[in-house]
Amino acid sequence: MAATGSEKQGAKAYYVSTPIYYVNDAPHLGHAYTTVAGDVLTRWHRQRGEKVWYLTGTDEHGQKIMRTAEANGVTPQEWCDKLVEEAWKPLWEHLNIANDDFIRTTEKRHTDRVQEFVQDLYDKGEIYKGGYEGPYCVGCEEYKLPGDLIEAEDGTKLCPIHKKPVEILKEENYFFKLSEYGPKLLDFYAANPDFIQPESARNEVVNFVKQGLQDLSISRSTFDWGVPVPWDEKHVIYVWIDALLNYATAVGYGSNQAKFDETFPANVHLVGKDILRFHAIIWPAMLMAQGLPVPGKVAANGWLMVGGEKMSKSNLTGIKPQDLTSHFGVDAYRWYFLRAIAFGQDGSFSWEDFTARYTSELANDYGNLASRVAAMVGKYFEGALPSATAAGEAEQAVQDGLAKAVAEADRKIGEELDFQNGILSVFEFVKQVNGYITEQEPWKVAKDDSPEGRARLATILYTAAESLRAVAVLLNPVMPETSQKLWDSLGAEAGLGALADQKVQEAGEWGKLPAGATVTKGAVLFPRLEEPKKA
């Protein structure tokens, strides 16, 4: 995506990352949920005129990948290459994700820097050799504390996330002195209360650290699919240490200092709540040990649930995003999950709920409003947008409603990552405009052919069209294709320029859409749904 003219060379980028996703299988709705959230957030900041960097990618080392590849009769690298190129990258393109980079942990630009980072910590005395024995979940690629496990009916100890038996591993490893960073982390959390969101996630992390941290095993010696430990190639670097470093290696750590200084650290790390401790404890501790700045915020989203279970391939509840986009469309898909589920909380996907919201809010409220206004400008003014010369209290109420919607959406989406209420504020304004048209009854006003009647009709339709201009700007980060169609229908580009150049924080400035703009009734923004089918 092209940079806007207001971006300054050398200014710190607004840097957002998703987790890098484990490529043991194709992506499902849960992966797409986080990635779409990051895309909306970064598109929003781009449309503020800010310099932005959006990173996503794939995590390709570790025992789980190795076993999955073996089960499929290919090498781990072949498995990763196939999944990334045939499933992950095409899906992000399909969902209109405007990421600036896609990092793979098998890339040399990453693996070389990982070895350098770990070598530096070793040279500083932050890493030592030791032994460890304990329960290990291959699915999480993590040693578990005994108190974290759940028990099956037969007494077998299970991972609480994957509901599968853990393995008892005993190996000689290298350890990072994580235990020494507990007090530093607690001081940091206290000084930066918004570092971990939501608050429930913050409380969980703080309580965990207060109980005392154990040193972290940062190598594995029982398998070889990973980045070799530079001073001891009998070991590979623990996949999570390898993975977390992507946020630094992808933006120039150790290779492009100017880019690194302009980008790092991330303003927001978006993560799933099951990997919160890695990002809110281990990652900042690693950065502190290396003397690097800590991220601005770690925001943990909840789980998407199906039948009361976390959506995942291992639980056989993974639903392909394409199952939904083929029925509802890509823009509606992007809108639905952020509108229906409060970011940071668990939420259940429902085909019926998606259908109901699509019909009510998208088709009936938003799409119908756009169609009605375009049709009336065409019918009563031959498609040329009239000027507003008879504005009164009703029009002022619409202007006030828009100013409120802009302020709320900008704060909720751009700052608080409250996508649900940010989107809701825009749709409340859409409802207000629909109500305004119902009350003003332009079809009746049109019967008055006097100059006063024509002026009143012109004012009503200009007010409605100008409202839609602002809605197109506000919803562009969420539904870019639909917003562009509306922008084109309003003839806005001729007078205002490209939609992407319109600043969201200025969308409430009234009177931007020039009189005389050619308004056309294009294709229906949200077509009637076909007969529902099951995902």
PDB file of C-alpha atoms in Angstrom, residues 181-442:
ATOM      1  CA  TYR A 181      13.611 -10.892  35.615  1.00  0.00           C
ATOM      2  CA  GLY A 182      10.510 -11.339  37.793  1.00  0.00           C
ATOM      3  CA  PRO A 183      11.029  -8.135  39.835  1.00  0.00           C
ATOM      4  CA  LYS A 184      11.956  -6.132  36.716  1.00  0.00           C
ATOM      5  CA  LEU A 185       8.832  -7.328  34.935  1.00  0.00           C
ATOM      6  CA  LEU A 186       6.581  -6.505  37.878  1.00  0.00           C
ATOM      7  CA  ASP A 187       8.066  -2.997  38.067  1.00  0.00           C
ATOM      8  CA  PHE A 188       7.478  -2.625  34.329  1.00  0.00           C
ATOM      9  CA  TYR A 189       3.859  -3.808  34.566  1.00  0.00           C
ATOM     10  CA  ALA A 190       3.223  -1.361  37.419  1.00  0.00           C
ATOM     11  CA  ALA A 191       4.710   1.538  35.463  1.00  0.00           C
ATOM     12  CA  ASN A 192       2.849   0.558  32.270  1.00  0.00           C
ATOM     13  CA  PRO A 193      -0.637  -0.614  33.321  1.00  0.00           C
ATOM     14  CA  ASP A 194      -1.865  -0.726  29.693  1.00  0.00           C
ATOM     15  CA  PHE A 195       0.978  -2.981  28.511  1.00  0.00           C
ATOM     16  CA  ILE A 196      -1.193  -6.111  28.727  1.00  0.00           C
ATOM     17  CA  GLN A 197      -4.802  -6.046  27.576  1.00  0.00           C
ATOM     18  CA  PRO A 198      -7.502  -6.855  28.451  1.00  0.00           C
ATOM     19  CA  GLU A 199      -7.304  -6.252  32.210  1.00  0.00           C
ATOM     20  CA  SER A 200      -8.210  -9.870  32.982  1.00  0.00           C
ATOM     21  CA  ALA A 201      -5.178 -10.981  30.962  1.00  0.00           C
ATOM     22  CA  ARG A 202      -2.981  -8.470  32.759  1.00  0.00           C
ATOM     23  CA  ASN A 203      -4.098  -9.754  36.149  1.00  0.00           C
ATOM     24  CA  GLU A 204      -3.367 -13.338  35.114  1.00  0.00           C
ATOM     25  CA  VAL A 205       0.179 -12.482  34.033  1.00  0.00           C
ATOM     26  CA  VAL A 206       0.947 -10.347  37.083  1.00  0.00           C
ATOM     27  CA  ASN A 207      -0.250 -13.085  39.445  1.00  0.00           C
ATOM     28  CA  PHE A 208       1.785 -15.693  37.579  1.00  0.00           C
ATOM     29  CA  VAL A 209       4.984 -13.640  37.802  1.00  0.00           C
ATOM     30  CA  LYS A 210       4.391 -12.875  41.489  1.00  0.00           C
ATOM     31  CA  GLN A 211       4.493 -16.618  42.200  1.00  0.00           C
ATOM     32  CA  GLY A 212       8.088 -16.679  40.989  1.00  0.00           C
ATOM     33  CA  LEU A 213       9.542 -17.497  37.595  1.00  0.00           C
ATOM     34  CA  GLN A 214      11.645 -20.522  36.699  1.00  0.00           C
ATOM     35  CA  ASP A 215      14.623 -20.328  34.386  1.00  0.00           C
ATOM     36  CA  LEU A 216      13.613 -21.101  30.809  1.00  0.00           C
ATOM     37  CA  SER A 217      14.970 -23.985  28.781  1.00  0.00           C
ATOM     38  CA  ILE A 218      15.983 -22.357  25.483  1.00  0.00           C
ATOM     39  CA  SER A 219      17.336 -25.363  23.589  1.00  0.00           C
ATOM     40  CA  ARG A 220      16.346 -28.900  22.615  1.00  0.00           C
ATOM     41  CA  SER A 221      18.656 -31.845  22.018  1.00  0.00           C
ATOM     42  CA  THR A 222      16.197 -34.653  21.242  1.00  0.00           C
ATOM     43  CA  PHE A 223      15.426 -33.533  17.664  1.00  0.00           C
ATOM     44  CA  ASP A 224      17.153 -31.404  15.036  1.00  0.00           C
ATOM     45  CA  TRP A 225      14.439 -29.407  13.219  1.00  0.00           C
ATOM     46  CA  GLY A 226      15.350 -25.920  14.380  1.00  0.00           C
ATOM     47  CA  VAL A 227      18.024 -23.218  14.393  1.00  0.00           C
ATOM     48  CA  PRO A 228      21.313 -24.691  15.689  1.00  0.00           C
ATOM     49  CA  VAL A 229      22.685 -23.276  18.942  1.00  0.00           C
ATOM     50  CA  PRO A 230      25.778 -21.461  17.601  1.00  0.00           C
ATOM     51  CA  TRP A 231      28.227 -22.667  20.278  1.00  0.00           C
ATOM     52  CA  ASP A 232      26.832 -26.220  20.522  1.00  0.00           C
ATOM     53  CA  GLU A 233      25.297 -27.676  17.379  1.00  0.00           C
ATOM     54  CA  LYS A 234      24.055 -30.770  19.219  1.00  0.00           C
ATOM     55  CA  HIS A 235      21.235 -28.469  20.323  1.00  0.00           C
ATOM     56  CA  VAL A 236      18.639 -26.461  18.443  1.00  0.00           C
ATOM     57  CA  ILE A 237      17.130 -23.260  19.791  1.00  0.00           C
ATOM     58  CA  TYR A 238      13.773 -23.685  21.503  1.00  0.00           C
ATOM     59  CA  VAL A 239      11.112 -22.888  18.923  1.00  0.00           C
ATOM     60  CA  TRP A 240       9.522 -20.158  21.043  1.00  0.00           C
ATOM     61  CA  ILE A 241      12.803 -18.256  21.459  1.00  0.00           C
ATOM     62  CA  ASP A 242      13.275 -18.578  17.705  1.00  0.00           C
ATOM     63  CA  ALA A 243       9.685 -17.489  17.011  1.00  0.00           C
ATOM     64  CA  LEU A 244       9.531 -14.455  19.303  1.00  0.00           C
ATOM     65  CA  LEU A 245      12.600 -12.975  17.675  1.00  0.00           C
ATOM     66  CA  ASN A 246      10.735 -12.598  14.373  1.00  0.00           C
ATOM     67  CA  TYR A 247       9.353  -9.282  15.624  1.00  0.00           C
ATOM     68  CA  ALA A 248      12.920  -7.952  15.646  1.00  0.00           C
ATOM     69  CA  THR A 249      14.543  -9.811  12.747  1.00  0.00           C
ATOM     70  CA  ALA A 250      11.770  -8.864  10.295  1.00  0.00           C
ATOM     71  CA  VAL A 251      12.375  -5.139  10.808  1.00  0.00           C
ATOM     72  CA  GLY A 252      16.131  -5.110  10.478  1.00  0.00           C
ATOM     73  CA  TYR A 253      17.624  -6.309  13.763  1.00  0.00           C
ATOM     74  CA  GLY A 254      21.319  -6.891  13.137  1.00  0.00           C
ATOM     75  CA  SER A 255      21.025  -6.119   9.425  1.00  0.00           C
ATOM     76  CA  ASN A 256      19.379  -2.723   8.832  1.00  0.00           C
ATOM     77  CA  GLN A 257      19.818  -0.391  11.795  1.00  0.00           C
ATOM     78  CA  ALA A 258      17.992   2.541  10.194  1.00  0.00           C
ATOM     79  CA  LYS A 259      14.885   0.449   9.520  1.00  0.00           C
ATOM     80  CA  PHE A 260      15.105  -1.107  12.975  1.00  0.00           C
ATOM     81  CA  ASP A 261      15.256   2.299  14.662  1.00  0.00           C
ATOM     82  CA  GLU A 262      12.259   3.553  12.643  1.00  0.00           C
ATOM     83  CA  THR A 263      10.098   0.509  13.382  1.00  0.00           C
ATOM     84  CA  PHE A 264      11.027  -1.365  16.561  1.00  0.00           C
ATOM     85  CA  PRO A 265       9.547  -1.979  19.069  1.00  0.00           C
ATOM     86  CA  ALA A 266       6.016  -2.950  18.103  1.00  0.00           C
ATOM     87  CA  ASN A 267       3.272  -0.605  19.219  1.00  0.00           C
ATOM     88  CA  VAL A 268       0.910  -3.567  19.440  1.00  0.00           C
ATOM     89  CA  HIS A 269       1.523  -7.308  19.492  1.00  0.00           C
ATOM     90  CA  LEU A 270      -1.771  -9.076  18.767  1.00  0.00           C
ATOM     91  CA  VAL A 271      -1.766 -12.565  20.300  1.00  0.00           C
ATOM     92  CA  GLY A 272      -4.143 -15.349  21.271  1.00  0.00           C
ATOM     93  CA  LYS A 273      -4.659 -15.680  25.004  1.00  0.00           C
ATOM     94  CA  ASP A 274      -3.084 -19.161  24.999  1.00  0.00           C
ATOM     95  CA  ILE A 275       0.292 -17.639  24.029  1.00  0.00           C
ATOM     96  CA  LEU A 276       0.047 -14.566  26.247  1.00  0.00           C
ATOM     97  CA  ARG A 277       2.741 -15.623  28.730  1.00  0.00           C
ATOM     98  CA  PHE A 278       5.317 -16.016  25.964  1.00  0.00           C
ATOM     99  CA  HIS A 279       4.686 -12.461  24.756  1.00  0.00           C
ATOM    100  CA  ALA A 280       4.083 -10.719  28.082  1.00  0.00           C
ATOM    101  CA  ILE A 281       6.778 -12.463  30.159  1.00  0.00           C
ATOM    102  CA  ILE A 282       9.449 -14.214  28.084  1.00  0.00           C
ATOM    103  CA  TRP A 283       9.623 -11.709  25.214  1.00  0.00           C
ATOM    104  CA  PRO A 284      10.036  -8.552  27.342  1.00  0.00           C
ATOM    105  CA  ALA A 285      12.536 -10.367  29.574  1.00  0.00           C
ATOM    106  CA  MET A 286      14.603 -11.291  26.501  1.00  0.00           C
ATOM    107  CA  LEU A 287      14.528  -7.685  25.336  1.00  0.00           C
ATOM    108  CA  MET A 288      15.517  -6.387  28.761  1.00  0.00           C
ATOM    109  CA  ALA A 289      18.433  -8.826  28.813  1.00  0.00           C
ATOM    110  CA  GLN A 290      19.593  -7.505  25.452  1.00  0.00           C
ATOM    111  CA  GLY A 291      19.068  -3.854  26.361  1.00  0.00           C
ATOM    112  CA  LEU A 292      16.343  -3.369  23.745  1.00  0.00           C
ATOM    113  CA  PRO A 293      13.053  -1.467  24.169  1.00  0.00           C
ATOM    114  CA  VAL A 294       9.918  -3.337  25.210  1.00  0.00           C
ATOM    115  CA  PRO A 295       6.720  -3.300  23.071  1.00  0.00           C
ATOM    116  CA  GLY A 296       4.020  -0.764  23.750  1.00  0.00           C
ATOM    117  CA  LYS A 297       1.175  -3.232  24.178  1.00  0.00           C
ATOM    118  CA  VAL A 298       0.385  -6.932  24.122  1.00  0.00           C
ATOM    119  CA  ALA A 299      -3.300  -7.408  23.312  1.00  0.00           C
ATOM    120  CA  ALA A 300      -4.686 -10.891  23.856  1.00  0.00           C
ATOM    121  CA  ASN A 301      -7.806 -11.791  21.926  1.00  0.00           C
ATOM    122  CA  GLY A 302     -10.100 -14.542  23.099  1.00  0.00           C
ATOM    123  CA  TRP A 303     -10.867 -17.843  21.423  1.00  0.00           C
ATOM    124  CA  LEU A 304     -13.409 -18.516  18.722  1.00  0.00           C
ATOM    125  CA  MET A 305     -15.550 -21.358  20.010  1.00  0.00           C
ATOM    126  CA  VAL A 306     -17.490 -24.106  18.252  1.00  0.00           C
ATOM    127  CA  GLY A 307     -19.643 -26.347  20.403  1.00  0.00           C
ATOM    128  CA  GLY A 308     -17.960 -25.023  23.538  1.00  0.00           C
ATOM    129  CA  GLU A 309     -14.463 -25.927  22.275  1.00  0.00           C
ATOM    130  CA  LYS A 310     -11.678 -23.663  21.077  1.00  0.00           C
ATOM    131  CA  MET A 311     -11.634 -23.651  17.279  1.00  0.00           C
ATOM    132  CA  SER A 312      -8.595 -25.622  16.098  1.00  0.00           C
ATOM    133  CA  LYS A 313      -7.587 -28.285  13.642  1.00  0.00           C
ATOM    134  CA  SER A 314      -6.512 -30.627  16.444  1.00  0.00           C
ATOM    135  CA  ASN A 315     -10.036 -30.462  17.904  1.00  0.00           C
ATOM    136  CA  LEU A 316     -11.553 -30.983  14.431  1.00  0.00           C
ATOM    137  CA  THR A 317     -13.407 -27.688  14.750  1.00  0.00           C
ATOM    138  CA  GLY A 318     -11.384 -25.664  12.269  1.00  0.00           C
ATOM    139  CA  ILE A 319     -13.604 -23.929   9.724  1.00  0.00           C
ATOM    140  CA  LYS A 320     -12.055 -22.522   6.575  1.00  0.00           C
ATOM    141  CA  PRO A 321     -12.669 -18.809   6.059  1.00  0.00           C
ATOM    142  CA  GLN A 322     -13.462 -19.565   2.414  1.00  0.00           C
ATOM    143  CA  ASP A 323     -16.512 -21.537   3.600  1.00  0.00           C
ATOM    144  CA  LEU A 324     -17.934 -18.198   4.759  1.00  0.00           C
ATOM    145  CA  THR A 325     -16.560 -15.744   2.202  1.00  0.00           C
ATOM    146  CA  SER A 326     -18.042 -17.786  -0.638  1.00  0.00           C
ATOM    147  CA  HIS A 327     -21.472 -17.208   0.904  1.00  0.00           C
ATOM    148  CA  PHE A 328     -21.280 -13.800   2.611  1.00  0.00           C
ATOM    149  CA  GLY A 329     -18.434 -12.095   0.715  1.00  0.00           C
ATOM    150  CA  VAL A 330     -15.006 -11.002   1.943  1.00  0.00           C
ATOM    151  CA  ASP A 331     -16.003  -7.579   3.267  1.00  0.00           C
ATOM    152  CA  ALA A 332     -18.921  -8.953   5.264  1.00  0.00           C
ATOM    153  CA  TYR A 333     -16.577 -11.610   6.661  1.00  0.00           C
ATOM    154  CA  ARG A 334     -14.063  -8.955   7.763  1.00  0.00           C
ATOM    155  CA  TRP A 335     -16.876  -6.958   9.377  1.00  0.00           C
ATOM    156  CA  TYR A 336     -18.734  -9.768  11.115  1.00  0.00           C
ATOM    157  CA  PHE A 337     -16.146 -11.169  13.505  1.00  0.00           C
ATOM    158  CA  LEU A 338     -15.008  -7.766  14.750  1.00  0.00           C
ATOM    159  CA  ARG A 339     -18.613  -6.562  15.032  1.00  0.00           C
ATOM    160  CA  ALA A 340     -20.042  -9.678  16.671  1.00  0.00           C
ATOM    161  CA  ILE A 341     -17.261 -10.547  19.135  1.00  0.00           C
ATOM    162  CA  ALA A 342     -15.730  -8.220  21.711  1.00  0.00           C
ATOM    163  CA  PHE A 343     -11.974  -8.273  21.065  1.00  0.00           C
ATOM    164  CA  GLY A 344     -10.256  -9.819  24.071  1.00  0.00           C
ATOM    165  CA  GLN A 345     -13.166 -12.083  24.984  1.00  0.00           C
ATOM    166  CA  ASP A 346     -14.146 -15.563  23.842  1.00  0.00           C
ATOM    167  CA  GLY A 347     -16.886 -15.687  21.243  1.00  0.00           C
ATOM    168  CA  SER A 348     -18.890 -18.366  19.500  1.00  0.00           C
ATOM    169  CA  PHE A 349     -19.267 -18.434  15.756  1.00  0.00           C
ATOM    170  CA  SER A 350     -22.818 -18.979  14.536  1.00  0.00           C
ATOM    171  CA  TRP A 351     -23.910 -19.250  10.926  1.00  0.00           C
ATOM    172  CA  GLU A 352     -27.396 -18.107  11.980  1.00  0.00           C
ATOM    173  CA  ASP A 353     -26.045 -15.044  13.793  1.00  0.00           C
ATOM    174  CA  PHE A 354     -23.897 -14.081  10.814  1.00  0.00           C
ATOM    175  CA  THR A 355     -26.921 -14.381   8.520  1.00  0.00           C
ATOM    176  CA  ALA A 356     -29.130 -12.309  10.806  1.00  0.00           C
ATOM    177  CA  ARG A 357     -26.560  -9.519  11.234  1.00  0.00           C
ATOM    178  CA  TYR A 358     -25.735  -9.472   7.524  1.00  0.00           C
ATOM    179  CA  THR A 359     -29.409  -9.103   6.611  1.00  0.00           C
ATOM    180  CA  SER A 360     -30.277  -6.552   9.284  1.00  0.00           C
ATOM    181  CA  GLU A 361     -27.225  -4.320   9.545  1.00  0.00           C
ATOM    182  CA  LEU A 362     -25.426  -4.668   6.229  1.00  0.00           C
ATOM    183  CA  ALA A 363     -28.180  -5.282   3.679  1.00  0.00           C
ATOM    184  CA  ASN A 364     -31.184  -3.518   5.248  1.00  0.00           C
ATOM    185  CA  ASP A 365     -29.554  -0.633   7.137  1.00  0.00           C
ATOM    186  CA  TYR A 366     -26.351   0.210   5.278  1.00  0.00           C
ATOM    187  CA  GLY A 367     -26.798  -1.186   1.770  1.00  0.00           C
ATOM    188  CA  ASN A 368     -30.403  -0.069   1.469  1.00  0.00           C
ATOM    189  CA  LEU A 369     -29.502   3.446   2.619  1.00  0.00           C
ATOM    190  CA  ALA A 370     -26.860   3.741  -0.114  1.00  0.00           C
ATOM    191  CA  SER A 371     -29.268   2.437  -2.757  1.00  0.00           C
ATOM    192  CA  ARG A 372     -32.140   4.722  -1.722  1.00  0.00           C
ATOM    193  CA  VAL A 373     -30.035   7.879  -1.685  1.00  0.00           C
ATOM    194  CA  ALA A 374     -28.450   7.175  -5.066  1.00  0.00           C
ATOM    195  CA  ALA A 375     -31.839   6.344  -6.557  1.00  0.00           C
ATOM    196  CA  MET A 376     -33.459   9.555  -5.276  1.00  0.00           C
ATOM    197  CA  VAL A 377     -30.597  11.799  -6.452  1.00  0.00           C
ATOM    198  CA  GLY A 378     -30.947  10.113  -9.829  1.00  0.00           C
ATOM    199  CA  LYS A 379     -34.714  10.461  -9.932  1.00  0.00           C
ATOM    200  CA  TYR A 380     -35.100  13.999  -8.617  1.00  0.00           C
ATOM    201  CA  PHE A 381     -31.840  15.688  -9.718  1.00  0.00           C
ATOM    202  CA  GLU A 382     -30.751  13.588 -12.702  1.00  0.00           C
ATOM    203  CA  GLY A 383     -27.779  12.224 -10.771  1.00  0.00           C
ATOM    204  CA  ALA A 384     -26.171  15.595  -9.975  1.00  0.00           C
ATOM    205  CA  LEU A 385     -25.780  16.083  -6.227  1.00  0.00           C
ATOM    206  CA  PRO A 386     -27.663  19.250  -5.221  1.00  0.00           C
ATOM    207  CA  SER A 387     -26.384  21.793  -2.703  1.00  0.00           C
ATOM    208  CA  ALA A 388     -27.907  22.195   0.752  1.00  0.00           C
ATOM    209  CA  THR A 389     -29.492  25.615   1.204  1.00  0.00           C
ATOM    210  CA  ALA A 390     -32.340  24.925   3.641  1.00  0.00           C
ATOM    211  CA  ALA A 391     -30.627  23.208   6.570  1.00  0.00           C
ATOM    212  CA  GLY A 392     -32.270  23.251   9.964  1.00  0.00           C
ATOM    213  CA  GLU A 393     -32.334  21.457  13.300  1.00  0.00           C
ATOM    214  CA  ALA A 394     -32.781  18.029  11.721  1.00  0.00           C
ATOM    215  CA  GLU A 395     -29.654  18.479   9.625  1.00  0.00           C
ATOM    216  CA  GLN A 396     -27.693  19.795  12.596  1.00  0.00           C
ATOM    217  CA  ALA A 397     -28.645  16.672  14.528  1.00  0.00           C
ATOM    218  CA  VAL A 398     -27.202  14.541  11.741  1.00  0.00           C
ATOM    219  CA  GLN A 399     -23.988  16.573  11.742  1.00  0.00           C
ATOM    220  CA  ASP A 400     -23.714  16.230  15.514  1.00  0.00           C
ATOM    221  CA  GLY A 401     -24.323  12.492  15.235  1.00  0.00           C
ATOM    222  CA  LEU A 402     -21.543  12.174  12.690  1.00  0.00           C
ATOM    223  CA  ALA A 403     -19.072  14.127  14.827  1.00  0.00           C
ATOM    224  CA  LYS A 404     -19.845  11.800  17.725  1.00  0.00           C
ATOM    225  CA  ALA A 405     -19.460   8.690  15.575  1.00  0.00           C
ATOM    226  CA  VAL A 406     -16.085   9.839  14.217  1.00  0.00           C
ATOM    227  CA  ALA A 407     -14.698  10.651  17.657  1.00  0.00           C
ATOM    228  CA  GLU A 408     -15.906   7.374  19.144  1.00  0.00           C
ATOM    229  CA  ALA A 409     -14.736   5.215  16.255  1.00  0.00           C
ATOM    230  CA  ASP A 410     -11.312   6.849  16.164  1.00  0.00           C
ATOM    231  CA  ARG A 411     -10.828   6.378  19.886  1.00  0.00           C
ATOM    232  CA  LYS A 412     -12.291   2.885  20.094  1.00  0.00           C
ATOM    233  CA  ILE A 413     -10.584   1.378  17.036  1.00  0.00           C
ATOM    234  CA  GLY A 414      -7.423   3.449  16.780  1.00  0.00           C
ATOM    235  CA  GLU A 415      -6.505   3.604  20.463  1.00  0.00           C
ATOM    236  CA  GLU A 416      -8.466   1.108  22.546  1.00  0.00           C
ATOM    237  CA  LEU A 417      -8.631  -1.791  20.056  1.00  0.00           C
ATOM    238  CA  ASP A 418     -12.358  -1.964  20.833  1.00  0.00           C
ATOM    239  CA  PHE A 419     -13.321  -2.901  17.296  1.00  0.00           C
ATOM    240  CA  GLN A 420     -16.834  -3.962  18.226  1.00  0.00           C
ATOM    241  CA  ASN A 421     -17.913  -0.656  19.737  1.00  0.00           C
ATOM    242  CA  GLY A 422     -15.964   1.369  17.203  1.00  0.00           C
ATOM    243  CA  ILE A 423     -17.843  -0.306  14.356  1.00  0.00           C
ATOM    244  CA  LEU A 424     -21.095  -0.076  16.309  1.00  0.00           C
ATOM    245  CA  SER A 425     -20.711   3.711  16.632  1.00  0.00           C
ATOM    246  CA  VAL A 426     -20.597   3.983  12.833  1.00  0.00           C
ATOM    247  CA  PHE A 427     -23.647   1.774  12.401  1.00  0.00           C
ATOM    248  CA  GLU A 428     -25.556   3.741  15.018  1.00  0.00           C
ATOM    249  CA  PHE A 429     -24.948   6.750  12.802  1.00  0.00           C
ATOM    250  CA  VAL A 430     -26.196   4.779   9.772  1.00  0.00           C
ATOM    251  CA  LYS A 431     -29.383   4.075  11.722  1.00  0.00           C
ATOM    252  CA  GLN A 432     -29.666   7.771  12.543  1.00  0.00           C
ATOM    253  CA  VAL A 433     -29.438   8.720   8.860  1.00  0.00           C
ATOM    254  CA  ASN A 434     -32.055   6.114   7.969  1.00  0.00           C
ATOM    255  CA  GLY A 435     -34.287   7.610  10.641  1.00  0.00           C
ATOM    256  CA  TYR A 436     -33.653  11.095   9.293  1.00  0.00           C
ATOM    257  CA  ILE A 437     -34.802  10.077   5.810  1.00  0.00           C
ATOM    258  CA  THR A 438     -37.883   8.321   7.192  1.00  0.00           C
ATOM    259  CA  GLU A 439     -38.849  11.427   9.170  1.00  0.00           C
ATOM    260  CA  GLN A 440     -38.142  13.921   6.374  1.00  0.00           C
ATOM    261  CA  GLU A 441     -39.967  11.867   3.712  1.00  0.00           C
ATOM    262  CA  PRO A 442     -38.154  13.250   0.661  1.00  0.00           C
TER     263      PRO A 442
END
